[in-house]
GROMACS .gro file of C-alpha atoms in nm:
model
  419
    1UNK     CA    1   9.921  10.909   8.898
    2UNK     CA    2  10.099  10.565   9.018
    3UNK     CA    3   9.814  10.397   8.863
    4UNK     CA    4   9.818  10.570   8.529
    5UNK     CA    5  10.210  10.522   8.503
    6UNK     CA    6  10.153  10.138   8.541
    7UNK     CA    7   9.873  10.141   8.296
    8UNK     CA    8  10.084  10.354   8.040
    9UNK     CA    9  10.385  10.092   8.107
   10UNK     CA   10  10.202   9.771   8.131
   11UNK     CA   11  10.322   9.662   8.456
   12UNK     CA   12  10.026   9.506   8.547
   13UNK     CA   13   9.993   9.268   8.239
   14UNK     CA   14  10.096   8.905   8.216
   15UNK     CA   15  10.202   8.913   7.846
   16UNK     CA   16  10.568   8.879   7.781
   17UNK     CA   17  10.638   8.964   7.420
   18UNK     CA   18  10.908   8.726   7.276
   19UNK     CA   19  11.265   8.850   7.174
   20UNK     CA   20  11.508   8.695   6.921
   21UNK     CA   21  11.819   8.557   7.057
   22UNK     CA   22  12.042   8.708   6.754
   23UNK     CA   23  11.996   9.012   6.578
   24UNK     CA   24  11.778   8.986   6.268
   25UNK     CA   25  11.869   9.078   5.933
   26UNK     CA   26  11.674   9.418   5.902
   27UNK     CA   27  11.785   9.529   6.248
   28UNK     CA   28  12.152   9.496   6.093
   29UNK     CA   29  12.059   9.650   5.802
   30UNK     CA   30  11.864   9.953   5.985
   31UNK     CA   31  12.181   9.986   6.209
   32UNK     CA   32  12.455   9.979   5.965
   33UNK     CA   33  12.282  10.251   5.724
   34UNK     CA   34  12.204  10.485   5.997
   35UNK     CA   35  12.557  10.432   6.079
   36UNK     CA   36  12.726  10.479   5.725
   37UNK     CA   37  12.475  10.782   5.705
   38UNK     CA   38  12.634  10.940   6.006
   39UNK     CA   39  12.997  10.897   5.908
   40UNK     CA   40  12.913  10.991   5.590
   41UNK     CA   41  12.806  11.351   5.729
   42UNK     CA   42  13.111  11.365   6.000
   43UNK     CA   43  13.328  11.342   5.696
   44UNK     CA   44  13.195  11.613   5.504
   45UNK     CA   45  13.238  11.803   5.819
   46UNK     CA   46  13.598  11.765   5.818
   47UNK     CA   47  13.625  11.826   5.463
   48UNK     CA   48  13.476  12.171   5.489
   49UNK     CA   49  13.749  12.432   5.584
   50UNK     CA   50  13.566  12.597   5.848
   51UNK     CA   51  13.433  12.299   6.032
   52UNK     CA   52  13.739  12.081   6.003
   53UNK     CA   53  13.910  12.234   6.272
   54UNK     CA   54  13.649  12.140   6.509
   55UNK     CA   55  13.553  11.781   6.365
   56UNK     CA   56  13.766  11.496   6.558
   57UNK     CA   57  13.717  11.277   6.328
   58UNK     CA   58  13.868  10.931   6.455
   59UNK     CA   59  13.689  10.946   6.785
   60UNK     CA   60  13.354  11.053   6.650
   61UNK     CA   61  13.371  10.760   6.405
   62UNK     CA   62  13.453  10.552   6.711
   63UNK     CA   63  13.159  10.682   6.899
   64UNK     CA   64  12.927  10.620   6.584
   65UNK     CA   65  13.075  10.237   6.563
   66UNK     CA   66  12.987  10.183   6.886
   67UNK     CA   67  12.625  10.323   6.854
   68UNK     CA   68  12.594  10.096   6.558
   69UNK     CA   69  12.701   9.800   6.758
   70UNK     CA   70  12.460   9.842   7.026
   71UNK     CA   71  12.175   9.957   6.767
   72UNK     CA   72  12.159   9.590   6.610
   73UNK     CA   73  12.138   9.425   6.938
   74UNK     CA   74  11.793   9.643   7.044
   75UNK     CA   75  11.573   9.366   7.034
   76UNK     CA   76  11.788   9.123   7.158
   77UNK     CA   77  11.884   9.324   7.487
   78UNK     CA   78  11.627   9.584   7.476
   79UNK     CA   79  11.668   9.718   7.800
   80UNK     CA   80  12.027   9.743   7.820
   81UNK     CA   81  12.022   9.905   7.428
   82UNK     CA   82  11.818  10.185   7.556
   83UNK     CA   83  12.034  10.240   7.845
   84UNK     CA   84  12.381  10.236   7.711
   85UNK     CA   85  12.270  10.410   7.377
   86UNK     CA   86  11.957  10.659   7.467
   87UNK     CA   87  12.143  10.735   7.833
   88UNK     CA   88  12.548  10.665   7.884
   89UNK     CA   89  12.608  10.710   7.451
   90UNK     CA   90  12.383  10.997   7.437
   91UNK     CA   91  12.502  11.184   7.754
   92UNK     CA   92  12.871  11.085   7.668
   93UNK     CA   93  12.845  11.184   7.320
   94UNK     CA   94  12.728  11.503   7.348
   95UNK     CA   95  12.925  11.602   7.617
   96UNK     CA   96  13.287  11.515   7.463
   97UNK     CA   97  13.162  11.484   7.110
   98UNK     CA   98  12.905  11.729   7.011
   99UNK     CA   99  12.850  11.676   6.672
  100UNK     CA  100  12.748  11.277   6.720
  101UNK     CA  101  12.513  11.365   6.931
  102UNK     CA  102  12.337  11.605   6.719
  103UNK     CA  103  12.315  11.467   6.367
  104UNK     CA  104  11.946  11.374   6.289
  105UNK     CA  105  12.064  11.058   6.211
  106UNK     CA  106  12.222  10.958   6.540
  107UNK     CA  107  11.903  11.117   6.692
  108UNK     CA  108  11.707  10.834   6.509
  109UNK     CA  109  11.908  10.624   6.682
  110UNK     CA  110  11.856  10.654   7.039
  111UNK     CA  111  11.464  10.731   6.926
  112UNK     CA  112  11.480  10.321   6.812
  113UNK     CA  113  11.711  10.254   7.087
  114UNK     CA  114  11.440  10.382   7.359
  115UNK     CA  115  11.117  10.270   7.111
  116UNK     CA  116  11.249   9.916   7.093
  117UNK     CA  117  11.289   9.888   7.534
  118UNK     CA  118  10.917  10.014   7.517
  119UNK     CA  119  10.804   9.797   7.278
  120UNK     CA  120  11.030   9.478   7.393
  121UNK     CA  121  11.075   9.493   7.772
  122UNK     CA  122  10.998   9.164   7.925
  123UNK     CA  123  11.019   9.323   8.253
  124UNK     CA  124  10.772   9.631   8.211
  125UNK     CA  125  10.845   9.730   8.601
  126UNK     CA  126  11.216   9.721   8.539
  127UNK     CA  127  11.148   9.925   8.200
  128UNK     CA  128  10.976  10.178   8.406
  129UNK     CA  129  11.241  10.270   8.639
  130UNK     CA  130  11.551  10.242   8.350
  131UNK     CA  131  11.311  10.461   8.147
  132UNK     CA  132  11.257  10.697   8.479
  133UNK     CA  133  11.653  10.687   8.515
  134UNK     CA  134  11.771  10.782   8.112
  135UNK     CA  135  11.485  11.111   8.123
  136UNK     CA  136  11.601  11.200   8.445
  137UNK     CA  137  12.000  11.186   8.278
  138UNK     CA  138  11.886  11.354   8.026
  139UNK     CA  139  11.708  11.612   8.235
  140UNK     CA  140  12.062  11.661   8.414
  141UNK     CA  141  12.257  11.679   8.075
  142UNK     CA  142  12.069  11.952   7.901
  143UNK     CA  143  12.051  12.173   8.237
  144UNK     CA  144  12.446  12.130   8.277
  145UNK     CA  145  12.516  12.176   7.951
  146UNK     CA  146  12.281  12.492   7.987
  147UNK     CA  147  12.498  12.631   8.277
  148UNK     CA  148  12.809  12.557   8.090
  149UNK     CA  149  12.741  12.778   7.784
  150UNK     CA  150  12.641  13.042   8.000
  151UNK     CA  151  12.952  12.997   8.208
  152UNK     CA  152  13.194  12.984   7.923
  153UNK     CA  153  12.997  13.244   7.684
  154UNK     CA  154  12.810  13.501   7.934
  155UNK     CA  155  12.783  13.779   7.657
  156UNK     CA  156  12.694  13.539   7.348
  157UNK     CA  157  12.480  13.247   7.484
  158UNK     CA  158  12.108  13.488   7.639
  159UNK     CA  159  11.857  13.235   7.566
  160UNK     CA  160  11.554  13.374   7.619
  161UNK     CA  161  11.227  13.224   7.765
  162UNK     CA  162  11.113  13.093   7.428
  163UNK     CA  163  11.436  12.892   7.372
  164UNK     CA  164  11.342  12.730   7.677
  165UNK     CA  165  10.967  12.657   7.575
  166UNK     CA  166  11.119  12.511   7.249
  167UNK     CA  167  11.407  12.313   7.420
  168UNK     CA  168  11.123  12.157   7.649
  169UNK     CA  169  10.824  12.087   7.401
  170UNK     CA  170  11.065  11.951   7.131
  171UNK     CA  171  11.203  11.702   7.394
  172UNK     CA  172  10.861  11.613   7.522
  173UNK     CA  173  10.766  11.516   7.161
  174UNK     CA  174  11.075  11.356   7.101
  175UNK     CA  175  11.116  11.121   7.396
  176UNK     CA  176  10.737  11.106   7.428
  177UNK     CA  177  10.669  11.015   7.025
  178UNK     CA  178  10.919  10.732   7.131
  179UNK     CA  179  10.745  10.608   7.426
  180UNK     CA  180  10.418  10.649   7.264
  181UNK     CA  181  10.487  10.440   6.944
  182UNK     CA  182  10.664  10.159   7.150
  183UNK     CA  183  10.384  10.136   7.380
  184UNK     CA  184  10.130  10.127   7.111
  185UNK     CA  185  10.370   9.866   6.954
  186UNK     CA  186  10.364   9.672   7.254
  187UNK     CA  187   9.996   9.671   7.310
  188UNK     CA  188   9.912   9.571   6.969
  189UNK     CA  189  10.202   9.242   7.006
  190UNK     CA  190   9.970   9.168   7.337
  191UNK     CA  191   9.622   9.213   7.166
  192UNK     CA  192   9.758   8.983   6.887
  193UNK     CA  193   9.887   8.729   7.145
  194UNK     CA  194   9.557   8.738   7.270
  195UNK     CA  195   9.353   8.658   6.952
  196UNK     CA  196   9.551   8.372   6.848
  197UNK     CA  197   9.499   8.250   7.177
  198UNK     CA  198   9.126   8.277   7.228
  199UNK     CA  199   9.128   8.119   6.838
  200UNK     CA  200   9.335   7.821   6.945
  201UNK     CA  201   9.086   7.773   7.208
  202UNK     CA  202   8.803   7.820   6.969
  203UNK     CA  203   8.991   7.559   6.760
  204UNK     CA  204   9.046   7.318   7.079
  205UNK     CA  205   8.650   7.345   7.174
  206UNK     CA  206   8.545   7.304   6.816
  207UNK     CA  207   8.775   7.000   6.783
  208UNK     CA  208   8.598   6.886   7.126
  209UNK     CA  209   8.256   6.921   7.049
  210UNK     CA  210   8.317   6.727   6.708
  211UNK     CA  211   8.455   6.419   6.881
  212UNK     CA  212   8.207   6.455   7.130
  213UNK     CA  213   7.943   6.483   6.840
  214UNK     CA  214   8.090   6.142   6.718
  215UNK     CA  215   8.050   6.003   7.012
  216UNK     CA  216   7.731   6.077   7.080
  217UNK     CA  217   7.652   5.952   6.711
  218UNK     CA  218   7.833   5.662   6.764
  219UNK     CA  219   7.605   5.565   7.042
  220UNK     CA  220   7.315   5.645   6.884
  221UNK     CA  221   7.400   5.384   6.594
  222UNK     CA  222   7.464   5.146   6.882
  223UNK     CA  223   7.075   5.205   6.972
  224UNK     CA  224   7.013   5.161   6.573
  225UNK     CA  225   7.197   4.865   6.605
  226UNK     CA  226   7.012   4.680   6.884
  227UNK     CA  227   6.724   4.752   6.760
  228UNK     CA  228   6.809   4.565   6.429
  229UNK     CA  229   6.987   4.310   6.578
  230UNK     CA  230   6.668   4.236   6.833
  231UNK     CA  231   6.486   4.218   6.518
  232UNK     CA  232   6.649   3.965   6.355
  233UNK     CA  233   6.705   3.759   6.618
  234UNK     CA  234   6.333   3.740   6.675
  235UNK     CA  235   6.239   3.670   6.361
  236UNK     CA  236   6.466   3.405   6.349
  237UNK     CA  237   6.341   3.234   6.697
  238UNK     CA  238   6.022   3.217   6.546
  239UNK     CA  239   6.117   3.055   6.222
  240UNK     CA  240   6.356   2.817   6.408
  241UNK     CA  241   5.995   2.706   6.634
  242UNK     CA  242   5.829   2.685   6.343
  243UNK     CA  243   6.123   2.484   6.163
  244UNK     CA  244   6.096   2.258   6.461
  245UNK     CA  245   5.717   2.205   6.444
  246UNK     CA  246   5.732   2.094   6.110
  247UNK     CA  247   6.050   1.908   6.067
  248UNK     CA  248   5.861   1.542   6.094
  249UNK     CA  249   5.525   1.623   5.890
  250UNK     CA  250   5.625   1.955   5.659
  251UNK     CA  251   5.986   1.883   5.574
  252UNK     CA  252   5.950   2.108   5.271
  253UNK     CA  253   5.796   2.441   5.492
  254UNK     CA  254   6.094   2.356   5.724
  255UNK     CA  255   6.339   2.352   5.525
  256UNK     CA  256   6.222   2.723   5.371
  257UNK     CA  257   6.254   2.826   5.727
  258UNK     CA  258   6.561   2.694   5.823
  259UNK     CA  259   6.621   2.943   5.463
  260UNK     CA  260   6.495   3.184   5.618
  261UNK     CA  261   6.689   3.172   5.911
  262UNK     CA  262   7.004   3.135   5.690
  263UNK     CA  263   6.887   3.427   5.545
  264UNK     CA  264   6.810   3.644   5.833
  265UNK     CA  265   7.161   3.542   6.010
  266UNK     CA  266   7.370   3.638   5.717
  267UNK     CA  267   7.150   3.986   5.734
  268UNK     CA  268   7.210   4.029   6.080
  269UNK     CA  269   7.612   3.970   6.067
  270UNK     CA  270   7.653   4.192   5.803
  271UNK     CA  271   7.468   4.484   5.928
  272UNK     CA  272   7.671   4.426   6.249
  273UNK     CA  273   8.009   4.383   6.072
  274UNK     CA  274   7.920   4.760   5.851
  275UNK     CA  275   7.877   4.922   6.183
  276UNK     CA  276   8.034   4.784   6.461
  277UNK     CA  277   8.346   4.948   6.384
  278UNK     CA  278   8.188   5.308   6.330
  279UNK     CA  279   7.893   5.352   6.592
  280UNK     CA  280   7.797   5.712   6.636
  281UNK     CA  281   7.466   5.908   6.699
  282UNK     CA  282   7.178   6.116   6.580
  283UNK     CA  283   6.813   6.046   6.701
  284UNK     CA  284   6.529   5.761   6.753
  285UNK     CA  285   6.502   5.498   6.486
  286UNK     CA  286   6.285   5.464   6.209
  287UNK     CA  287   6.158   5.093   6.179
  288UNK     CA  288   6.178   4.910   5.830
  289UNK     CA  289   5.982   5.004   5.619
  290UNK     CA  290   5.892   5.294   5.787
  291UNK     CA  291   6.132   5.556   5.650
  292UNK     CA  292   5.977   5.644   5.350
  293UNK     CA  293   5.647   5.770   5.553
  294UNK     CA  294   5.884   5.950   5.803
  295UNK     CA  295   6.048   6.110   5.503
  296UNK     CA  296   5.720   6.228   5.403
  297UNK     CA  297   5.626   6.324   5.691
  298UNK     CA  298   5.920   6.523   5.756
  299UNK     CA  299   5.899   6.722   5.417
  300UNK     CA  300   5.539   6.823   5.528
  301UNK     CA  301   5.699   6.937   5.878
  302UNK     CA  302   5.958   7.144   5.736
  303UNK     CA  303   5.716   7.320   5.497
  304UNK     CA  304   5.666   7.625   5.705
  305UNK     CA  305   5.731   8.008   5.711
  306UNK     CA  306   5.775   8.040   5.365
  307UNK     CA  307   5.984   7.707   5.320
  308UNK     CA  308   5.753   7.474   5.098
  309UNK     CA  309   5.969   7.135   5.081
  310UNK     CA  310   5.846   6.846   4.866
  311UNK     CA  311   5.925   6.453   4.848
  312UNK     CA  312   5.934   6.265   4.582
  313UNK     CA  313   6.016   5.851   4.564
  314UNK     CA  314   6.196   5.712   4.243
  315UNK     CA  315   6.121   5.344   4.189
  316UNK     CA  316   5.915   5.029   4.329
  317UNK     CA  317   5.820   5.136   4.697
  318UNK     CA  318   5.806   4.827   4.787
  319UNK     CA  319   6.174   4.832   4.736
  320UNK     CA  320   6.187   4.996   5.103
  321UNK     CA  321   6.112   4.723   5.263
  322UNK     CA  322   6.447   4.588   5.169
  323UNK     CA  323   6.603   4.851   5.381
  324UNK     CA  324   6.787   4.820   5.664
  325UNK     CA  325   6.685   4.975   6.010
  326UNK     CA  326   6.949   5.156   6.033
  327UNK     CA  327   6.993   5.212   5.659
  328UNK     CA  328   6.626   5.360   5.707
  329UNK     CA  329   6.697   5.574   6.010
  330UNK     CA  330   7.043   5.728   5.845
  331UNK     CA  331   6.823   5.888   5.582
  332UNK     CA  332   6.544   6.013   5.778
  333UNK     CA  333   6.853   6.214   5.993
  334UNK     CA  334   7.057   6.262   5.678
  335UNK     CA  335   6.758   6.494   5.505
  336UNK     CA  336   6.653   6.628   5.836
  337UNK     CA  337   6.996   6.738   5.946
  338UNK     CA  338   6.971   6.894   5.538
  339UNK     CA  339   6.621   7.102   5.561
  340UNK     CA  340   6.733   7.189   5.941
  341UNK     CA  341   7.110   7.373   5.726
  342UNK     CA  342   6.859   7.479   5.504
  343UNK     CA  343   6.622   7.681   5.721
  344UNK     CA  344   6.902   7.845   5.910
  345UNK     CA  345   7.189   7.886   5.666
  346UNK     CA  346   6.973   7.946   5.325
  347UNK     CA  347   6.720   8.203   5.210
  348UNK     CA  348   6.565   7.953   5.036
  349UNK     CA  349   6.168   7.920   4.955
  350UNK     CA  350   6.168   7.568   4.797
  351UNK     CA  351   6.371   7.278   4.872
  352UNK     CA  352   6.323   6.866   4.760
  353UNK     CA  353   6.381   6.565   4.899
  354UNK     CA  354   6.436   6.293   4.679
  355UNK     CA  355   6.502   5.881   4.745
  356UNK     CA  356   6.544   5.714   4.449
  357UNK     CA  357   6.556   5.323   4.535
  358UNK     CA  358   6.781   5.106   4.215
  359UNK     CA  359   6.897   4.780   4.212
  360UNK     CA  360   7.213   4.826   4.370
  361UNK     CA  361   7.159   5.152   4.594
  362UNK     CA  362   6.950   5.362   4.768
  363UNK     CA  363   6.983   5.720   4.689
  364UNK     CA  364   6.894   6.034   4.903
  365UNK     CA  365   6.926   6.385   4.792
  366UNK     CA  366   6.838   6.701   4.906
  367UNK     CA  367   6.872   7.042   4.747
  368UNK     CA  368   6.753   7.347   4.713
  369UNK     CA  369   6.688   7.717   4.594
  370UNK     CA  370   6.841   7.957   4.777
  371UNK     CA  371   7.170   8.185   4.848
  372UNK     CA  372   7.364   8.223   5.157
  373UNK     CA  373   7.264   8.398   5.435
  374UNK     CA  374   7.560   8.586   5.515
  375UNK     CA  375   7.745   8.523   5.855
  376UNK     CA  376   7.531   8.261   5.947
  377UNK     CA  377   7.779   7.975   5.932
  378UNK     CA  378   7.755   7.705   6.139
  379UNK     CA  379   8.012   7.465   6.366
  380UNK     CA  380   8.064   7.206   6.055
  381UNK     CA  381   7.944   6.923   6.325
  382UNK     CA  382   7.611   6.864   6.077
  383UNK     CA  383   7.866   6.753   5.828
  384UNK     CA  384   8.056   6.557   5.980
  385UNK     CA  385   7.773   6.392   6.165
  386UNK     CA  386   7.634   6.327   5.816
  387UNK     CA  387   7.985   6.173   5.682
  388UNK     CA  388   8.028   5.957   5.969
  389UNK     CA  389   7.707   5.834   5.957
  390UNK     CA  390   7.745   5.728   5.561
  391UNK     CA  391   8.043   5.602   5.619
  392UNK     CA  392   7.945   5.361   5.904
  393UNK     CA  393   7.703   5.230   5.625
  394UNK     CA  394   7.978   5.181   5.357
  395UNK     CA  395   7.809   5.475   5.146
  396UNK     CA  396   7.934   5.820   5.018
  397UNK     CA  397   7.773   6.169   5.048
  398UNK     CA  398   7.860   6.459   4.810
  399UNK     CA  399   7.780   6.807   4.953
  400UNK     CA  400   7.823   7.149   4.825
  401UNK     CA  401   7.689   7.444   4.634
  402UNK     CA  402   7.498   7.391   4.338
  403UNK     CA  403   7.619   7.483   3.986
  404UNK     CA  404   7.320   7.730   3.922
  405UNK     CA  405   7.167   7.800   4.279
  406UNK     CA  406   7.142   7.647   4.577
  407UNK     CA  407   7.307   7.372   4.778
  408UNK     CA  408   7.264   7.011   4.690
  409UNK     CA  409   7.328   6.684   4.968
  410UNK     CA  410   7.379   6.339   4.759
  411UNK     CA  411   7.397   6.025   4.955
  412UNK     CA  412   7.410   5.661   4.818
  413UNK     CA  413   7.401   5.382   5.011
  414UNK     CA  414   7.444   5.007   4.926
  415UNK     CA  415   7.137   4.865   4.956
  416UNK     CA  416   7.271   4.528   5.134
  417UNK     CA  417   7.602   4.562   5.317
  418UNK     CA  418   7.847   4.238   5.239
  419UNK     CA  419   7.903   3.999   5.520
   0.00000   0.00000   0.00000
């Protein structure tokens, strides 16, 4: 029994449901119309010749002011509301002024007064023993106000049994609708509380696991980046030896590569100056040269259960030798990152991979024939691995549904970054 009366008041739980400090608008508004609604009806008591004799009307417009006063404060205070209006107001009311306490509209106001404490109560222990305190009042009230009738009107006031059944269920469903709906109210503020909790730590961990995707990306470029940079630096030992070899009896081959090495140094700084400031991460490199062929071969890998993918090449492929290693490796991770969305995100049956090598840029698109395979969204992180990676090469990507079917990725990338 302890237990369950804990449960029911949520003594046990760590939520705290915030209160205004000031009355809100609509709690005035709620107050002050339940109030004009109750002096309303005491004054067409008193203006109806058999009633007005028994209708005080000052102090029951008194008694309703005061109600009203406390009513707009039940969120603010929501303890003490349900207290001095549900227990001292309701008790004192109907004991010196009868009528107050009985119009249905004052009886919507101590239902709010002791719905609000449920639903408000920082101090859920407290609540239960104030609640425990204003039923037991209560209690007291109606029995002495029982005794009294009988006392005063022996031959007129014989309730039977039934008027007692009635008294008692229509109390139970009045106090207990109240305590019901404000617990209900209660739990649903906590369960809210909750969820935007567990999503702003859904939020935090996604925001985590991107930065710790660009890192990781970042120092997988770094990789890239030595590898390209050991590249060129050993190409250019060589043709410095060789330079030096022929300096007295070739002057002509060493001066072409002493070119060279002009050549291959202006390569190297530029790469270094596109990506230093952006390093990030995906997988191995692909060496120059080699991309195209791991492109291929990666079309041919993805083309299974059901998912036939093709490549295609647009322009000179010799023209991929003039890529970059890491220019190389970001589209080989670009368009697998692509076909890998497209397996798991797509219901797709054909996809294509296409490079298309100009003048100025390199080109790399992937797209598509498929919808969206519903609630299968991912984390986002293949995006923005794919953006940061573009943008450490001073390219753009373009990515998004396509205007008949499908989803299309667009990349270009400059085909020599500018020292």
């Amino acid at each position: 029994m302890v237990e369950a009366l804990r449960g029911f008041f949520g003594m046990d739980e760590d939520f705290v449901r915030e209160t205004p400090r000031r009355p809100s608008l609509s709690d005035l508004v709620v107050a002050v119309v339940l109030g004009v609604i109750s002096m309303a009806l005491v004054l067409t008591y008193d203006g109806i010749a058999d009633l007005s004799g028994d209708v005080d009307v000052w102090p029951n417009l008194g008694a309703i002011a005061a109600a009203v006063a406390l009513l707009a404060y039940r969120r603010v205070f929501p303890l003490s509301v349900m207290v001095l209006l549900t227990g001292v107001h309701f008790v004192a009311a109907g004991s010196a002024w009868p009528l107050v306490a009985s119009m249905p509209s004052m009886q919507v106001v101590y239902f709010l007064a002791m719905y609000t404490a449920m639903a408000y109560a920082r101090r859920r222990d407290t609540l239960a023993l104030a609640t425990g305190a204003v039923l037991l009042a209560m209690m007291v009230w109606l029995v002495a106000a029982d005794s009294y009738q009988r006392s005063i009107n022996p031959d007129e006031f014989q309730p039977t049994a039934w008027y007692y059944v009635a008294t008692l269920l229509l109390n139970a469903a009045y106090f207990g609708g109240a305590l019901w709906l404000g617990r209900n109210a209660w739990r649903q503020a906590r369960d809210a509380d909750v969820l935007a909790q567990s999503q702003a730590l859904v939020k935090a961990q996604a925001q985590q696991l991107a930065e710790q995707a660009v890192l990781a990306e970042r120092l997988r470029i770094a990789r890239d980046l030595h590898d390209s940079v050991a590249h060129h630096i050993s190409l250019i030992g060589i043709q410095t030896a060789a330079a030096r070899r022929a300096m007295e009896s070739r002057p002509a081959a060493a001066a072409d590569a002493l070119r060279d090495v002009e050549d291959m140094s202006r390569s190297a700084v530029a790469e270094l100056r596109s990506l230093l400031g952006s390093l990030r991460d995906v997988s191995p490199t692909t060496g120059v040269g080699g991309s195209m062929e791991a492109l291929r071969a990666l079309a041919d890998e993805a083309s299974t259960d059901g998912l036939v993918v093709t490549f295609e090449l647009v322009g000179d492929p010799a023209g991929a030798d003039d890529l970059t290693t890491t220019q190389g490796g970001a589209l080989v991770r670009i368009a697998q990152e692509a076909l890998t969305n497209v397996r798991r995100h797509s219901t797709a049956d054909h996809a294509r991979v296409v490079v298309r090598l100009g003048d100025d840029c390199t080109e790399l698109e992937v797209t598509d024939d498929g919808l969206p395979v519903p609630r299968s969204g991912g984390s986002g992180l293949g995006h923005v691995g794919m953006r940061e990676r573009v943008a450490a090469l001073g390219g753009t990507v373009d990515m998004g549904p396509r205007s008949s079917r499908g989803y299309r990725v667009h990349v270009r990338l400059p085909r020599k970054a500018h020292a």
